[in-house]
């Protein structure tokens, strides 16, 4: 499994602590440095079963500068959102764990991390 983190994020650090405590085998991706391409974001969204606006941190300064709250949340606007996430990775909700079974979770709670662990 892989976990996308921002080391400055307390929820990311908590998720890593839990993964370590459970002896999980995982790799860390510091997505602010190793920025996911639009196709990688699409793949993670498919695994999550979510849309790009569902994983967007709309309170970030970049979101306000871009005016994301006014953007259409529909199929026609989906690529625009994905391109914004790729261009401004700080907008991506974190942490995201991609499980070995092909699914993914936004692991902002202990329950979500445990859910990912249960998926292998």
mmCIF file of N, CA and C in Angstrom:
data_model
loop_
_atom_site.group_PDB
_atom_site.id
_atom_site.type_symbol
_atom_site.label_atom_id
_atom_site.label_comp_id
_atom_site.label_asym_id
_atom_site.label_seq_id
_atom_site.Cartn_x
_atom_site.Cartn_y
_atom_site.Cartn_z
ATOM 1 N N UNK A 1 0.846 -1.172 0.000
ATOM 2 C CA UNK A 1 0.000 0.000 0.000
ATOM 3 C C UNK A 1 0.888 1.229 0.000
ATOM 4 N N UNK A 2 0.321 2.331 -0.456
ATOM 5 C CA UNK A 2 1.040 3.602 -0.498
ATOM 6 C C UNK A 2 0.204 4.647 0.234
ATOM 7 N N UNK A 3 0.900 5.546 0.934
ATOM 8 C CA UNK A 3 0.193 6.632 1.619
ATOM 9 C C UNK A 3 0.759 7.955 1.127
ATOM 10 N N UNK A 4 -0.147 8.815 0.668
ATOM 11 C CA UNK A 4 0.232 10.160 0.246
ATOM 12 C C UNK A 4 0.158 11.058 1.466
ATOM 13 N N UNK A 5 1.284 11.694 1.809
ATOM 14 C CA UNK A 5 1.312 12.522 3.008
ATOM 15 C C UNK A 5 1.946 13.883 2.765
ATOM 16 N N UNK A 6 1.641 14.778 3.687
ATOM 17 C CA UNK A 6 2.354 16.029 3.887
ATOM 18 C C UNK A 6 2.927 15.882 5.299
ATOM 19 N N UNK A 7 4.255 15.854 5.459
ATOM 20 C CA UNK A 7 4.837 15.625 6.787
ATOM 21 C C UNK A 7 4.401 16.651 7.839
ATOM 22 N N UNK A 8 3.975 17.819 7.402
ATOM 23 C CA UNK A 8 3.535 18.848 8.350
ATOM 24 C C UNK A 8 2.118 18.608 8.868
ATOM 25 N N UNK A 9 1.415 17.633 8.304
ATOM 26 C CA UNK A 9 0.010 17.366 8.642
ATOM 27 C C UNK A 9 -0.086 16.402 9.822
ATOM 28 N N UNK A 10 -0.791 16.814 10.869
ATOM 29 C CA UNK A 10 -0.922 15.961 12.059
ATOM 30 C C UNK A 10 -1.697 14.677 11.750
ATOM 31 N N UNK A 11 -2.703 14.739 10.883
ATOM 32 C CA UNK A 11 -3.465 13.531 10.542
ATOM 33 C C UNK A 11 -2.595 12.542 9.766
ATOM 34 N N UNK A 12 -1.679 13.065 8.959
ATOM 35 C CA UNK A 12 -0.740 12.190 8.237
ATOM 36 C C UNK A 12 0.192 11.492 9.219
ATOM 37 N N UNK A 13 0.728 12.261 10.160
ATOM 38 C CA UNK A 13 1.628 11.672 11.153
ATOM 39 C C UNK A 13 0.900 10.628 11.996
ATOM 40 N N UNK A 14 -0.343 10.898 12.352
ATOM 41 C CA UNK A 14 -1.135 9.926 13.124
ATOM 42 C C UNK A 14 -1.350 8.644 12.326
ATOM 43 N N UNK A 15 -1.636 8.797 11.030
ATOM 44 C CA UNK A 15 -1.850 7.616 10.182
ATOM 45 C C UNK A 15 -0.574 6.789 10.096
ATOM 46 N N UNK A 16 0.577 7.445 9.941
ATOM 47 C CA UNK A 16 1.848 6.728 9.865
ATOM 48 C C UNK A 16 2.137 5.994 11.176
ATOM 49 N N UNK A 17 1.848 6.652 12.292
ATOM 50 C CA UNK A 17 2.060 6.032 13.598
ATOM 51 C C UNK A 17 1.228 4.764 13.724
ATOM 52 N N UNK A 18 -0.027 4.819 13.299
ATOM 53 C CA UNK A 18 -0.904 3.650 13.370
ATOM 54 C C UNK A 18 -0.429 2.547 12.424
ATOM 55 N N UNK A 19 -0.047 2.922 11.204
ATOM 56 C CA UNK A 19 0.456 1.919 10.261
ATOM 57 C C UNK A 19 1.687 1.215 10.838
ATOM 58 N N UNK A 20 2.585 2.002 11.440
ATOM 59 C CA UNK A 20 3.789 1.415 12.041
ATOM 60 C C UNK A 20 3.423 0.502 13.211
ATOM 61 N N UNK A 21 2.490 0.948 14.047
ATOM 62 C CA UNK A 21 2.081 0.159 15.214
ATOM 63 C C UNK A 21 1.488 -1.184 14.788
ATOM 64 N N UNK A 22 0.836 -1.187 13.627
ATOM 65 C CA UNK A 22 0.208 -2.412 13.123
ATOM 66 C C UNK A 22 1.167 -3.247 12.278
ATOM 67 N N UNK A 23 2.388 -2.746 12.103
ATOM 68 C CA UNK A 23 3.374 -3.483 11.313
ATOM 69 C C UNK A 23 3.050 -3.530 9.833
ATOM 70 N N UNK A 24 2.361 -2.524 9.339
ATOM 71 C CA UNK A 24 1.943 -2.503 7.930
ATOM 72 C C UNK A 24 3.144 -2.310 7.004
ATOM 73 N N UNK A 25 3.049 -2.897 5.838
ATOM 74 C CA UNK A 25 4.044 -2.733 4.789
ATOM 75 C C UNK A 25 3.520 -1.653 3.851
ATOM 76 N N UNK A 26 4.196 -0.511 3.823
ATOM 77 C CA UNK A 26 3.705 0.595 2.999
ATOM 78 C C UNK A 26 4.864 1.435 2.504
ATOM 79 N N UNK A 27 4.584 2.241 1.477
ATOM 80 C CA UNK A 27 5.539 3.232 1.004
ATOM 81 C C UNK A 27 4.918 4.608 1.202
ATOM 82 N N UNK A 28 5.787 5.575 1.442
ATOM 83 C CA UNK A 28 5.344 6.950 1.660
ATOM 84 C C UNK A 28 5.590 7.757 0.398
ATOM 85 N N UNK A 29 4.579 8.529 0.023
ATOM 86 C CA UNK A 29 4.739 9.480 -1.077
ATOM 87 C C UNK A 29 4.479 10.870 -0.529
ATOM 88 N N UNK A 30 5.502 11.684 -0.538
ATOM 89 C CA UNK A 30 5.356 13.088 -0.132
ATOM 90 C C UNK A 30 4.844 13.832 -1.369
ATOM 91 N N UNK A 31 3.537 13.896 -1.474
ATOM 92 C CA UNK A 31 2.924 14.333 -2.729
ATOM 93 C C UNK A 31 3.137 15.808 -3.042
ATOM 94 N N UNK A 32 3.604 16.598 -2.080
ATOM 95 C CA UNK A 32 3.925 17.992 -2.390
ATOM 96 C C UNK A 32 5.256 18.083 -3.128
ATOM 97 N N UNK A 33 6.129 17.087 -2.929
ATOM 98 C CA UNK A 33 7.418 17.036 -3.611
ATOM 99 C C UNK A 33 7.342 16.150 -4.854
ATOM 100 N N UNK A 34 6.672 15.016 -4.715
ATOM 101 C CA UNK A 34 6.487 14.055 -5.804
ATOM 102 C C UNK A 34 5.036 14.197 -6.264
ATOM 103 N N UNK A 35 4.800 15.263 -7.006
ATOM 104 C CA UNK A 35 3.429 15.669 -7.350
ATOM 105 C C UNK A 35 2.793 14.671 -8.320
ATOM 106 N N UNK A 36 1.591 14.195 -7.976
ATOM 107 C CA UNK A 36 0.915 13.261 -8.888
ATOM 108 C C UNK A 36 0.456 13.951 -10.174
ATOM 109 N N UNK A 37 0.632 13.242 -11.273
ATOM 110 C CA UNK A 37 0.166 13.728 -12.573
ATOM 111 C C UNK A 37 -1.356 13.606 -12.630
ATOM 112 N N UNK A 38 -1.984 14.337 -13.544
ATOM 113 C CA UNK A 38 -3.445 14.230 -13.670
ATOM 114 C C UNK A 38 -3.947 12.789 -13.795
ATOM 115 N N UNK A 39 -3.244 11.953 -14.564
ATOM 116 C CA UNK A 39 -3.687 10.563 -14.719
ATOM 117 C C UNK A 39 -3.602 9.792 -13.408
ATOM 118 N N UNK A 40 -2.597 10.096 -12.575
ATOM 119 C CA UNK A 40 -2.496 9.438 -11.273
ATOM 120 C C UNK A 40 -3.644 9.884 -10.370
ATOM 121 N N UNK A 41 -3.993 11.151 -10.442
ATOM 122 C CA UNK A 41 -5.119 11.659 -9.647
ATOM 123 C C UNK A 41 -6.411 10.988 -10.098
ATOM 124 N N UNK A 42 -6.602 10.856 -11.405
ATOM 125 C CA UNK A 42 -7.793 10.167 -11.920
ATOM 126 C C UNK A 42 -7.851 8.729 -11.394
ATOM 127 N N UNK A 43 -6.709 8.040 -11.414
ATOM 128 C CA UNK A 43 -6.668 6.644 -10.957
ATOM 129 C C UNK A 43 -7.020 6.549 -9.470
ATOM 130 N N UNK A 44 -6.497 7.471 -8.662
ATOM 131 C CA UNK A 44 -6.805 7.452 -7.227
ATOM 132 C C UNK A 44 -8.278 7.780 -7.003
ATOM 133 N N UNK A 45 -8.808 8.722 -7.754
ATOM 134 C CA UNK A 45 -10.237 9.047 -7.633
ATOM 135 C C UNK A 45 -11.089 7.827 -7.959
ATOM 136 N N UNK A 46 -10.708 7.090 -9.003
ATOM 137 C CA UNK A 46 -11.444 5.870 -9.363
ATOM 138 C C UNK A 46 -11.382 4.868 -8.210
ATOM 139 N N UNK A 47 -10.208 4.725 -7.597
ATOM 140 C CA UNK A 47 -10.047 3.789 -6.480
ATOM 141 C C UNK A 47 -10.850 4.235 -5.262
ATOM 142 N N UNK A 48 -10.912 5.557 -5.062
ATOM 143 C CA UNK A 48 -11.680 6.103 -3.939
ATOM 144 C C UNK A 48 -13.180 6.057 -4.180
ATOM 145 N N UNK A 49 -13.572 6.075 -5.471
ATOM 146 C CA UNK A 49 -14.990 6.198 -5.801
ATOM 147 C C UNK A 49 -15.497 7.608 -5.544
ATOM 148 N N UNK A 50 -14.591 8.597 -5.700
ATOM 149 C CA UNK A 50 -14.938 9.992 -5.431
ATOM 150 C C UNK A 50 -14.659 10.863 -6.642
ATOM 151 N N UNK A 51 -15.142 12.083 -6.560
ATOM 152 C CA UNK A 51 -14.888 13.085 -7.588
ATOM 153 C C UNK A 51 -13.793 14.028 -7.075
ATOM 154 N N UNK A 52 -13.139 14.765 -7.973
ATOM 155 C CA UNK A 52 -12.033 15.621 -7.536
ATOM 156 C C UNK A 52 -12.433 16.655 -6.487
ATOM 157 N N UNK A 53 -13.636 17.191 -6.590
ATOM 158 C CA UNK A 53 -14.068 18.187 -5.607
ATOM 159 C C UNK A 53 -14.279 17.574 -4.226
ATOM 160 N N UNK A 54 -14.444 16.243 -4.182
ATOM 161 C CA UNK A 54 -14.601 15.548 -2.897
ATOM 162 C C UNK A 54 -13.291 15.480 -2.116
ATOM 163 N N UNK A 55 -12.148 15.584 -2.813
ATOM 164 C CA UNK A 55 -10.853 15.498 -2.133
ATOM 165 C C UNK A 55 -10.092 16.823 -2.196
ATOM 166 N N UNK A 56 -10.816 17.904 -2.468
ATOM 167 C CA UNK A 56 -10.182 19.217 -2.569
ATOM 168 C C UNK A 56 -10.307 19.977 -1.260
ATOM 169 N N UNK A 57 -9.188 20.517 -0.804
ATOM 170 C CA UNK A 57 -9.148 21.337 0.408
ATOM 171 C C UNK A 57 -9.542 22.762 -0.005
ATOM 172 N N UNK A 58 -10.820 23.056 0.088
ATOM 173 C CA UNK A 58 -11.345 24.323 -0.434
ATOM 174 C C UNK A 58 -11.017 25.534 0.441
ATOM 175 N N UNK A 59 -10.472 25.312 1.645
ATOM 176 C CA UNK A 59 -10.113 26.441 2.504
ATOM 177 C C UNK A 59 -8.673 26.906 2.297
ATOM 178 N N UNK A 60 -7.912 26.191 1.468
ATOM 179 C CA UNK A 60 -6.530 26.580 1.195
ATOM 180 C C UNK A 60 -6.511 27.909 0.419
ATOM 181 N N UNK A 61 -5.484 28.740 0.642
ATOM 182 C CA UNK A 61 -5.378 30.008 -0.101
ATOM 183 C C UNK A 61 -5.448 29.820 -1.615
ATOM 184 N N UNK A 62 -4.811 28.785 -2.143
ATOM 185 C CA UNK A 62 -4.838 28.553 -3.593
ATOM 186 C C UNK A 62 -6.264 28.307 -4.089
ATOM 187 N N UNK A 63 -7.079 27.633 -3.283
ATOM 188 C CA UNK A 63 -8.470 27.378 -3.671
ATOM 189 C C UNK A 63 -9.235 28.687 -3.774
ATOM 190 N N UNK A 64 -8.981 29.568 -2.830
ATOM 191 C CA UNK A 64 -9.658 30.871 -2.852
ATOM 192 C C UNK A 64 -9.190 31.697 -4.042
ATOM 193 N N UNK A 65 -7.874 31.661 -4.315
ATOM 194 C CA UNK A 65 -7.328 32.407 -5.461
ATOM 195 C C UNK A 65 -7.919 31.912 -6.774
ATOM 196 N N UNK A 66 -8.093 30.603 -6.882
ATOM 197 C CA UNK A 66 -8.646 30.026 -8.110
ATOM 198 C C UNK A 66 -10.163 30.190 -8.198
ATOM 199 N N UNK A 67 -10.802 30.500 -7.073
ATOM 200 C CA UNK A 67 -12.258 30.618 -7.065
ATOM 201 C C UNK A 67 -12.958 29.274 -7.185
ATOM 202 N N UNK A 68 -12.373 28.230 -6.597
ATOM 203 C CA UNK A 68 -12.912 26.871 -6.747
ATOM 204 C C UNK A 68 -14.363 26.732 -6.308
ATOM 205 N N UNK A 69 -14.762 27.507 -5.321
ATOM 206 C CA UNK A 69 -16.146 27.369 -4.836
ATOM 207 C C UNK A 69 -17.164 27.680 -5.927
ATOM 208 N N UNK A 70 -16.728 28.426 -6.935
ATOM 209 C CA UNK A 70 -17.634 28.790 -8.034
ATOM 210 C C UNK A 70 -17.577 27.793 -9.188
ATOM 211 N N UNK A 71 -16.631 26.887 -9.176
ATOM 212 C CA UNK A 71 -16.466 25.958 -10.289
ATOM 213 C C UNK A 71 -17.589 24.932 -10.314
ATOM 214 N N UNK A 72 -17.976 24.553 -11.528
ATOM 215 C CA UNK A 72 -19.006 23.527 -11.709
ATOM 216 C C UNK A 72 -18.511 22.191 -11.169
ATOM 217 N N UNK A 73 -19.407 21.509 -10.467
ATOM 218 C CA UNK A 73 -19.096 20.176 -9.940
ATOM 219 C C UNK A 73 -19.890 19.162 -10.750
ATOM 220 N N UNK A 74 -19.436 18.976 -11.989
ATOM 221 C CA UNK A 74 -20.123 18.057 -12.893
ATOM 222 C C UNK A 74 -19.111 17.418 -13.829
ATOM 223 N N UNK A 75 -19.578 16.504 -14.650
ATOM 224 C CA UNK A 75 -18.681 15.761 -15.543
ATOM 225 C C UNK A 75 -17.892 16.690 -16.460
ATOM 226 N N UNK A 76 -18.536 17.759 -16.921
ATOM 227 C CA UNK A 76 -17.862 18.685 -17.829
ATOM 228 C C UNK A 76 -16.715 19.423 -17.138
ATOM 229 N N UNK A 77 -16.845 19.657 -15.842
ATOM 230 C CA UNK A 77 -15.818 20.395 -15.107
ATOM 231 C C UNK A 77 -14.786 19.510 -14.427
ATOM 232 N N UNK A 78 -14.956 18.192 -14.513
ATOM 233 C CA UNK A 78 -14.087 17.257 -13.777
ATOM 234 C C UNK A 78 -12.606 17.438 -14.107
ATOM 235 N N UNK A 79 -12.269 17.522 -15.408
ATOM 236 C CA UNK A 79 -10.855 17.657 -15.790
ATOM 237 C C UNK A 79 -10.251 18.955 -15.283
ATOM 238 N N UNK A 80 -11.034 20.006 -15.249
ATOM 239 C CA UNK A 80 -10.535 21.284 -14.736
ATOM 240 C C UNK A 80 -10.115 21.139 -13.266
ATOM 241 N N UNK A 81 -10.922 20.449 -12.489
ATOM 242 C CA UNK A 81 -10.609 20.190 -11.080
ATOM 243 C C UNK A 81 -9.340 19.354 -10.954
ATOM 244 N N UNK A 82 -9.234 18.302 -11.758
ATOM 245 C CA UNK A 82 -8.066 17.417 -11.705
ATOM 246 C C UNK A 82 -6.797 18.177 -12.069
ATOM 247 N N UNK A 83 -6.873 19.009 -13.093
ATOM 248 C CA UNK A 83 -5.707 19.821 -13.484
ATOM 249 C C UNK A 83 -5.317 20.780 -12.359
ATOM 250 N N UNK A 84 -6.291 21.327 -11.665
ATOM 251 C CA UNK A 84 -6.004 22.231 -10.539
ATOM 252 C C UNK A 84 -5.311 21.482 -9.410
ATOM 253 N N UNK A 85 -5.752 20.264 -9.121
ATOM 254 C CA UNK A 85 -5.117 19.458 -8.079
ATOM 255 C C UNK A 85 -3.672 19.123 -8.450
ATOM 256 N N UNK A 86 -3.427 18.831 -9.713
ATOM 257 C CA UNK A 86 -2.066 18.523 -10.163
ATOM 258 C C UNK A 86 -1.176 19.768 -10.118
ATOM 259 N N UNK A 87 -1.748 20.905 -10.452
ATOM 260 C CA UNK A 87 -0.977 22.152 -10.456
ATOM 261 C C UNK A 87 -0.751 22.703 -9.054
ATOM 262 N N UNK A 88 -1.670 22.393 -8.148
ATOM 263 C CA UNK A 88 -1.616 22.900 -6.769
ATOM 264 C C UNK A 88 -1.834 21.728 -5.807
ATOM 265 N N UNK A 89 -0.828 20.867 -5.624
ATOM 266 C CA UNK A 89 -1.040 19.653 -4.826
ATOM 267 C C UNK A 89 -1.445 19.919 -3.377
ATOM 268 N N UNK A 90 -1.189 21.116 -2.858
ATOM 269 C CA UNK A 90 -1.636 21.418 -1.497
ATOM 270 C C UNK A 90 -3.150 21.308 -1.367
ATOM 271 N N UNK A 91 -3.847 21.372 -2.497
ATOM 272 C CA UNK A 91 -5.306 21.291 -2.487
ATOM 273 C C UNK A 91 -5.817 19.866 -2.271
ATOM 274 N N UNK A 92 -4.940 18.866 -2.400
ATOM 275 C CA UNK A 92 -5.364 17.472 -2.265
ATOM 276 C C UNK A 92 -5.529 17.110 -0.789
ATOM 277 N N UNK A 93 -6.713 16.599 -0.466
ATOM 278 C CA UNK A 93 -6.982 16.133 0.902
ATOM 279 C C UNK A 93 -5.981 15.043 1.265
ATOM 280 N N UNK A 94 -5.608 14.978 2.515
ATOM 281 C CA UNK A 94 -4.594 14.028 2.958
ATOM 282 C C UNK A 94 -4.944 13.464 4.317
ATOM 283 N N UNK A 95 -4.350 12.358 4.665
ATOM 284 C CA UNK A 95 -3.592 11.423 3.824
ATOM 285 C C UNK A 95 -4.531 10.545 2.994
ATOM 286 N N UNK A 96 -4.007 10.054 1.893
ATOM 287 C CA UNK A 96 -4.740 9.088 1.071
ATOM 288 C C UNK A 96 -3.925 7.801 1.065
ATOM 289 N N UNK A 97 -4.591 6.705 1.394
ATOM 290 C CA UNK A 97 -3.941 5.393 1.373
ATOM 291 C C UNK A 97 -4.523 4.593 0.218
ATOM 292 N N UNK A 98 -3.634 4.107 -0.653
ATOM 293 C CA UNK A 98 -4.060 3.199 -1.716
ATOM 294 C C UNK A 98 -3.738 1.785 -1.239
ATOM 295 N N UNK A 99 -4.767 0.975 -1.133
ATOM 296 C CA UNK A 99 -4.627 -0.386 -0.609
ATOM 297 C C UNK A 99 -4.252 -1.360 -1.718
ATOM 298 N N UNK A 100 -3.691 -2.479 -1.306
ATOM 299 C CA UNK A 100 -3.238 -3.490 -2.265
ATOM 300 C C UNK A 100 -4.381 -4.133 -3.042
ATOM 301 N N UNK A 101 -5.607 -4.013 -2.521
ATOM 302 C CA UNK A 101 -6.743 -4.645 -3.215
ATOM 303 C C UNK A 101 -7.314 -3.766 -4.324
ATOM 304 N N UNK A 102 -6.647 -2.629 -4.620
ATOM 305 C CA UNK A 102 -7.100 -1.762 -5.702
ATOM 306 C C UNK A 102 -8.008 -0.637 -5.256
ATOM 307 N N UNK A 103 -8.340 -0.579 -3.968
ATOM 308 C CA UNK A 103 -9.171 0.500 -3.457
ATOM 309 C C UNK A 103 -8.283 1.560 -2.803
ATOM 310 N N UNK A 104 -8.909 2.607 -2.301
ATOM 311 C CA UNK A 104 -8.192 3.666 -1.588
ATOM 312 C C UNK A 104 -9.134 4.293 -0.581
ATOM 313 N N UNK A 105 -8.551 4.959 0.424
ATOM 314 C CA UNK A 105 -9.344 5.688 1.416
ATOM 315 C C UNK A 105 -8.656 7.009 1.734
ATOM 316 N N UNK A 106 -9.471 8.008 2.051
ATOM 317 C CA UNK A 106 -8.946 9.239 2.631
ATOM 318 C C UNK A 106 -8.869 8.945 4.125
ATOM 319 N N UNK A 107 -7.640 8.830 4.631
ATOM 320 C CA UNK A 107 -7.410 8.275 5.967
ATOM 321 C C UNK A 107 -7.263 9.363 7.033
ATOM 322 N N UNK A 108 -8.316 10.154 7.210
ATOM 323 C CA UNK A 108 -8.267 11.251 8.167
ATOM 324 C C UNK A 108 -8.672 10.834 9.572
ATOM 325 N N UNK A 109 -9.057 9.576 9.733
ATOM 326 C CA UNK A 109 -9.429 9.084 11.065
ATOM 327 C C UNK A 109 -8.767 7.726 11.293
ATOM 328 N N UNK A 110 -8.689 7.327 12.555
ATOM 329 C CA UNK A 110 -8.127 6.009 12.880
ATOM 330 C C UNK A 110 -8.956 4.917 12.215
ATOM 331 N N UNK A 111 -10.281 5.095 12.188
ATOM 332 C CA UNK A 111 -11.152 4.101 11.576
ATOM 333 C C UNK A 111 -10.836 3.924 10.094
ATOM 334 N N UNK A 112 -10.581 5.038 9.396
ATOM 335 C CA UNK A 112 -10.278 4.964 7.961
ATOM 336 C C UNK A 112 -8.945 4.260 7.731
ATOM 337 N N UNK A 113 -7.954 4.534 8.590
ATOM 338 C CA UNK A 113 -6.655 3.848 8.455
ATOM 339 C C UNK A 113 -6.850 2.359 8.683
ATOM 340 N N UNK A 114 -7.602 2.006 9.710
ATOM 341 C CA UNK A 114 -7.854 0.580 9.988
ATOM 342 C C UNK A 114 -8.614 -0.075 8.843
ATOM 343 N N UNK A 115 -9.517 0.676 8.206
ATOM 344 C CA UNK A 115 -10.249 0.165 7.058
ATOM 345 C C UNK A 115 -9.251 -0.176 5.945
ATOM 346 N N UNK A 116 -8.315 0.723 5.699
ATOM 347 C CA UNK A 116 -7.302 0.472 4.651
ATOM 348 C C UNK A 116 -6.455 -0.741 5.010
ATOM 349 N N UNK A 117 -6.089 -0.860 6.287
ATOM 350 C CA UNK A 117 -5.295 -2.021 6.728
ATOM 351 C C UNK A 117 -6.058 -3.322 6.479
ATOM 352 N N UNK A 118 -7.352 -3.281 6.693
ATOM 353 C CA UNK A 118 -8.172 -4.474 6.489
ATOM 354 C C UNK A 118 -8.301 -4.875 5.032
ATOM 355 N N UNK A 119 -8.005 -3.938 4.140
ATOM 356 C CA UNK A 119 -8.094 -4.221 2.705
ATOM 357 C C UNK A 119 -6.805 -4.829 2.178
ATOM 358 N N UNK A 120 -5.775 -4.815 3.004
ATOM 359 C CA UNK A 120 -4.514 -5.441 2.608
ATOM 360 C C UNK A 120 -3.639 -4.591 1.799
#
